[in-house]
Tab-separated table of C-alpha atoms in Angstrom:
chain	number	residue	atom	x	y	z
A	1	MET	CA	47.433	28.984	135.217
A	2	ARG	CA	46.247	29.304	131.648
A	3	VAL	CA	49.776	29.092	130.237
A	4	LEU	CA	50.789	26.216	132.456
A	5	ARG	CA	47.618	24.311	131.422
A	6	LEU	CA	48.625	24.693	127.757
A	7	VAL	CA	52.019	23.297	128.558
A	8	LEU	CA	50.511	20.260	130.308
A	9	ILE	CA	48.181	19.577	127.384
A	10	ALA	CA	51.189	19.433	125.071
A	11	VAL	CA	52.755	16.965	127.458
A	12	VAL	CA	49.679	14.695	127.385
A	13	ALA	CA	49.416	14.949	123.614
A	14	ALA	CA	53.032	13.737	123.328
A	15	GLY	CA	52.214	10.707	125.401
A	16	CYS	CA	54.731	11.486	128.174
A	17	SER	CA	53.710	9.921	131.435
A	18	GLU	CA	56.136	11.916	133.596
A	19	PRO	CA	56.749	15.473	132.400
A	20	VAL	CA	60.116	17.121	133.253
A	21	GLU	CA	59.750	20.180	135.388
A	22	LEU	CA	61.443	23.333	134.090
A	23	LEU	CA	61.868	26.211	136.465
A	24	ILE	CA	62.338	29.655	134.857
A	25	ALA	CA	63.224	32.661	136.917
A	26	SER	CA	62.490	35.731	134.984
A	27	THR	CA	61.873	39.450	135.225
A	28	THR	CA	58.479	40.919	136.042
A	29	SER	CA	58.512	42.693	132.671
A	30	THR	CA	58.258	39.457	130.691
A	31	GLU	CA	55.142	38.545	132.696
A	32	ASP	CA	53.530	42.018	133.097
A	33	SER	CA	53.947	42.736	129.389
A	34	GLY	CA	52.234	39.449	128.427
A	35	LEU	CA	55.223	38.133	126.556
A	36	PHE	CA	55.211	34.778	128.301
A	37	ASP	CA	51.615	34.283	127.328
A	38	VAL	CA	52.868	33.998	123.774
A	39	LEU	CA	56.231	32.295	124.289
A	40	LEU	CA	55.429	29.466	126.689
A	41	PRO	CA	52.642	27.766	124.587
A	42	ALA	CA	54.996	27.974	121.590
A	43	PHE	CA	57.811	26.430	123.578
A	44	ALA	CA	55.490	23.632	124.766
A	45	GLU	CA	54.522	22.878	121.167
A	46	ALA	CA	58.189	22.746	120.102
A	47	HIS	CA	59.282	20.783	123.112
A	48	PRO	CA	56.467	18.642	124.557
A	49	GLY	CA	57.335	16.882	127.689
A	50	TYR	CA	58.079	19.809	130.023
A	51	ASP	CA	55.986	21.124	132.878
A	52	VAL	CA	57.045	24.844	132.933
A	53	HIS	CA	56.925	27.054	136.016
A	54	VAL	CA	57.854	30.728	135.820
A	55	THR	CA	58.812	32.766	138.845
A	56	ALA	CA	58.585	36.449	137.906
A	57	VAL	CA	60.891	38.506	140.210
A	58	GLY	CA	63.397	41.320	139.966
A	59	THR	CA	66.638	40.423	138.230
A	60	GLY	CA	68.537	40.520	141.523
A	61	GLN	CA	66.230	37.949	143.105
A	62	ALA	CA	66.347	35.772	139.937
A	63	LEU	CA	70.090	35.651	140.247
A	64	VAL	CA	69.830	34.636	143.856
A	65	LEU	CA	67.514	31.807	142.855
A	66	GLY	CA	70.000	30.798	140.277
A	67	ARG	CA	72.867	30.744	142.826
A	68	ARG	CA	70.656	28.535	145.096
A	69	LYS	CA	69.887	26.226	142.172
A	70	ASP	CA	66.216	27.059	142.752
A	71	ALA	CA	65.815	27.770	138.986
A	72	ASP	CA	67.068	25.956	135.963
A	73	VAL	CA	67.308	28.905	133.592
A	74	LEU	CA	67.150	32.677	133.935
A	75	LEU	CA	65.723	35.405	131.611
A	76	VAL	CA	66.954	38.639	133.098
A	77	HIS	CA	68.101	42.157	132.159
A	78	ALA	CA	71.219	43.390	134.041
A	79	PRO	CA	74.114	42.477	131.695
A	80	ALA	CA	76.910	43.355	134.096
A	81	ALA	CA	75.444	41.313	136.941
A	82	GLU	CA	74.694	38.479	134.450
A	83	SER	CA	78.252	38.348	133.217
A	84	ALA	CA	79.501	38.288	136.776
A	85	PHE	CA	77.051	35.507	137.578
A	86	VAL	CA	78.459	33.391	134.703
A	87	ALA	CA	82.130	34.286	135.530
A	88	ALA	CA	81.597	33.122	139.122
A	89	GLY	CA	80.461	29.680	137.749
A	90	HIS	CA	76.806	29.994	138.566
A	91	GLY	CA	75.734	30.020	134.888
A	92	THR	CA	77.023	27.964	131.960
A	93	ALA	CA	76.659	30.798	129.352
A	94	ARG	CA	74.860	34.079	128.774
A	95	CYS	CA	73.048	34.606	125.509
A	96	GLU	CA	71.472	37.814	124.385
A	97	VAL	CA	67.794	37.493	123.523
A	98	MET	CA	66.151	40.794	122.915
A	99	TYR	CA	66.098	44.503	123.917
A	100	ASN	CA	63.910	47.472	124.373
A	101	ASP	CA	64.484	50.650	126.384
A	102	PHE	CA	63.638	52.312	129.626
A	103	VAL	CA	61.584	55.513	129.888
A	104	ILE	CA	60.933	58.033	132.615
A	105	VAL	CA	57.318	58.474	132.971
A	106	GLY	CA	55.296	60.897	135.151
A	107	PRO	CA	52.078	62.959	135.572
A	108	PRO	CA	50.999	64.818	132.429
A	109	SER	CA	51.336	68.020	134.408
A	110	ASP	CA	55.060	67.370	134.758
A	111	PRO	CA	55.652	69.486	137.851
A	112	ALA	CA	59.482	69.080	137.669
A	113	GLY	CA	59.561	70.210	134.028
A	114	ILE	CA	61.482	67.278	132.495
A	115	ARG	CA	59.434	66.634	129.444
A	116	GLY	CA	61.663	66.330	126.396
A	117	LEU	CA	64.990	66.523	128.126
A	118	ASP	CA	67.708	64.597	126.216
A	119	GLY	CA	69.523	63.049	129.195
A	120	ALA	CA	68.034	60.787	131.797
A	121	PRO	CA	70.459	61.888	134.577
A	122	ALA	CA	69.654	65.524	133.893
A	123	ALA	CA	65.957	64.671	134.309
A	124	LEU	CA	66.507	62.886	137.577
A	125	SER	CA	68.617	65.759	138.777
A	126	ARG	CA	65.796	68.159	138.048
A	127	ILE	CA	63.275	65.933	139.697
A	128	ALA	CA	65.387	65.851	142.881
A	129	ALA	CA	65.953	69.579	142.874
A	130	SER	CA	62.255	70.265	142.304
A	131	ALA	CA	61.216	67.853	145.096
A	132	GLU	CA	63.629	69.229	147.587
A	133	GLY	CA	62.683	72.760	146.771
A	134	SER	CA	58.892	72.061	146.940
A	135	ARG	CA	56.989	73.056	150.059
A	136	ASP	CA	53.936	71.065	149.255
A	137	ALA	CA	55.698	67.878	148.225
A	138	ALA	CA	54.161	68.082	144.754
A	139	VAL	CA	57.138	66.290	143.201
A	140	GLU	CA	57.676	62.601	144.019
A	141	PHE	CA	59.491	59.622	142.565
A	142	VAL	CA	58.536	55.986	142.983
A	143	SER	CA	61.485	53.542	142.943
A	144	ARG	CA	61.004	49.856	142.651
A	145	GLY	CA	63.651	49.406	145.393
A	146	ASP	CA	63.719	45.653	144.715
A	147	ASP	CA	67.211	45.051	143.228
A	148	SER	CA	65.587	44.399	139.885
A	149	GLY	CA	67.200	45.262	136.510
A	150	THR	CA	65.091	48.332	136.458
A	151	HIS	CA	66.123	49.366	139.927
A	152	ARG	CA	69.764	48.772	139.141
A	153	LYS	CA	69.424	50.914	135.997
A	154	GLU	CA	67.746	53.632	138.075
A	155	GLN	CA	70.524	53.593	140.670
A	156	ALA	CA	73.154	53.923	137.892
A	157	LEU	CA	71.270	56.992	136.494
A	158	TRP	CA	71.095	58.628	139.958
A	159	SER	CA	74.826	58.056	140.310
A	160	ALA	CA	75.489	59.587	136.865
A	161	ALA	CA	73.399	62.584	138.032
A	162	GLY	CA	75.481	62.969	141.200
A	163	VAL	CA	72.338	62.603	143.397
A	164	GLU	CA	71.746	60.294	146.323
A	165	PRO	CA	67.947	60.416	146.525
A	166	SER	CA	66.373	60.375	150.013
A	167	GLY	CA	63.577	61.990	151.873
A	168	GLY	CA	59.755	61.762	151.750
A	169	TRP	CA	59.615	62.477	148.049
A	170	TYR	CA	61.675	59.318	147.199
A	171	MET	CA	59.466	56.200	147.735
A	172	GLU	CA	61.101	52.805	147.569
A	173	VAL	CA	58.191	50.408	147.256
A	174	GLY	CA	59.762	47.019	146.843
A	175	GLN	CA	57.236	46.102	144.076
A	176	GLY	CA	57.316	44.776	140.500
A	177	MET	CA	56.977	47.112	137.501
A	178	ALA	CA	53.243	46.913	137.015
A	179	GLU	CA	52.472	47.747	140.641
A	180	SER	CA	55.145	50.484	140.722
A	181	LEU	CA	53.476	52.130	137.737
A	182	ARG	CA	50.097	51.992	139.385
A	183	MET	CA	51.477	53.566	142.571
A	184	ALA	CA	53.214	56.291	140.519
A	185	ALA	CA	49.949	57.102	138.834
A	186	GLU	CA	48.054	57.160	142.151
A	187	GLN	CA	50.715	59.431	143.747
A	188	ARG	CA	51.122	61.522	140.566
A	189	ALA	CA	54.821	60.798	140.761
A	190	TYR	CA	57.655	60.029	138.411
A	191	THR	CA	59.184	56.549	137.898
A	192	LEU	CA	61.517	54.634	135.629
A	193	SER	CA	59.895	51.808	133.611
A	194	ASP	CA	60.809	49.423	130.873
A	195	ARG	CA	58.796	50.486	127.831
A	196	ALA	CA	57.068	47.133	127.350
A	197	THR	CA	55.495	47.072	130.753
A	198	TYR	CA	54.423	50.728	130.473
A	199	VAL	CA	52.788	50.243	127.034
A	200	ALA	CA	50.938	47.058	128.262
A	201	GLN	CA	49.833	48.647	131.503
A	202	ARG	CA	49.205	52.283	130.423
A	203	ASP	CA	45.465	52.151	130.013
A	204	GLY	CA	43.946	53.765	133.017
A	205	LEU	CA	47.243	55.145	134.164
A	206	GLU	CA	47.600	58.942	134.030
A	207	LEU	CA	51.339	58.724	133.207
A	208	ASP	CA	53.143	60.044	130.115
A	209	VAL	CA	56.474	59.169	128.664
A	210	LEU	CA	58.502	62.283	129.386
A	211	VAL	CA	62.081	61.222	128.816
A	212	GLU	CA	63.269	58.714	126.226
A	213	GLY	CA	65.938	58.142	123.645
A	214	ASP	CA	69.035	58.460	125.867
A	215	PRO	CA	71.491	55.709	124.978
A	216	ARG	CA	71.871	55.009	128.691
A	217	LEU	CA	68.249	53.783	128.678
A	218	PHE	CA	69.080	50.824	126.546
A	219	ASN	CA	67.555	47.609	128.104
A	220	GLN	CA	69.201	44.358	127.031
A	221	TYR	CA	67.790	40.875	128.046
A	222	GLY	CA	69.834	37.716	128.338
A	223	VAL	CA	69.141	33.989	128.998
A	224	ILE	CA	71.364	31.992	131.281
A	225	PRO	CA	71.213	28.235	131.991
A	226	VAL	CA	72.066	27.674	135.588
A	227	ALA	CA	75.187	25.604	136.294
A	228	GLY	CA	74.305	22.524	138.250
A	229	ALA	CA	70.611	22.971	137.513
A	230	SER	CA	68.179	20.176	138.384
A	231	HIS	CA	67.229	19.842	134.719
A	232	PRO	CA	70.214	20.976	132.614
A	233	GLU	CA	68.908	19.539	129.318
A	234	ALA	CA	65.587	21.355	129.745
A	235	ALA	CA	67.426	24.627	130.604
A	236	ARG	CA	69.642	24.303	127.482
A	237	ASN	CA	66.667	23.463	125.289
A	238	PHE	CA	64.812	26.545	126.504
A	239	ALA	CA	67.905	28.818	125.934
A	240	ARG	CA	68.430	27.351	122.389
A	241	TRP	CA	64.720	27.762	121.602
A	242	ILE	CA	64.406	31.392	122.778
A	243	THR	CA	67.440	32.373	120.840
A	244	GLY	CA	66.355	30.489	117.763
A	245	GLU	CA	64.518	31.628	114.674
A	246	ALA	CA	60.984	30.732	115.636
A	247	ALA	CA	61.037	32.304	119.050
A	248	GLN	CA	62.954	35.417	117.793
A	249	ALA	CA	60.129	35.855	115.202
A	250	LEU	CA	57.464	35.696	117.900
A	251	ILE	CA	59.376	38.206	120.031
A	252	GLY	CA	59.728	40.584	117.067
A	253	ALA	CA	56.013	40.453	116.349
A	254	PHE	CA	54.774	40.661	119.978
A	255	GLY	CA	52.773	43.763	120.660
A	256	THR	CA	52.223	44.760	117.081
A	257	GLU	CA	48.638	43.612	116.815
A	258	ARG	CA	47.468	45.083	120.089
A	259	PHE	CA	49.634	48.129	120.414
A	260	GLY	CA	50.643	48.978	116.805
A	261	ARG	CA	54.312	48.355	117.576
A	262	PRO	CA	56.583	45.564	118.794
A	263	LEU	CA	57.481	45.806	122.536
A	264	PHE	CA	60.836	44.039	122.173
A	265	VAL	CA	63.409	43.819	119.437
A	266	PRO	CA	64.987	40.323	119.030
A	267	ASN	CA	68.726	40.348	118.820
A	268	ALA	CA	70.022	36.819	119.625
A	269	GLY	CA	73.382	36.038	118.017
A	270	GLU	CA	75.787	33.087	118.146
A	271	CYS	CA	75.816	31.523	121.576
A	272	GLU	CA	77.635	28.475	122.724
A	273	LEU	CA	75.595	26.214	124.964
A	274	ALA	CA	77.448	23.067	125.953
A	275	GLY	CA	75.686	19.746	126.204
């Protein structure tokens, strides 16, 4: 509510009697990391007159909302699915916004012995082998299981490892990233996380980053105005703004003061947005 209140104050200050509603469907990582707490007030200042509502869901559900026209613009992180969404006529364009990476995290004791492995598929293969060979179920893995960008990346990594995870050690929880991390910590289990959410949520979680740096863990975010959206001009304005210089600077600085490092890397380039 705090962010939405700031948006409405900007509307009143601009003297607009009827604000235009802008519906953004975004990933849970942009909310759980706190990024939207920085971006939305800045967008309201740059574009007074909008009443912004954010629905934070997995990328798969965000794309469903877009296909239903229940969102005006998407901020998501599953590039192949995003390109297919636009190619099918559901989005007017896809513009790159920022990136970070995924990490495999787990209990500091690391019962599967994956710490420092170079390849994410090799790490998952070792987790599965350790879990299936464990008599006391000491090795477990928490999967978001929600068709999010993170879940889709996890599935691709399991496929690359030649493993179809199943059984009691593999827990599909159907939750967002922050809740999945909490459940992994409680169960002393492994999970795949985007780095921003892990860093923002790690206090109080006994989870270490155990595998990182594999190029397959690259995590690109894109913005897509929805074709046939209820508020197409608002959607285009948001897409133009978040790929513009001011927003890119905010993204590049986000996290530095609190965590000593940026949580996202801005990388918007040229993007054609009609209208």
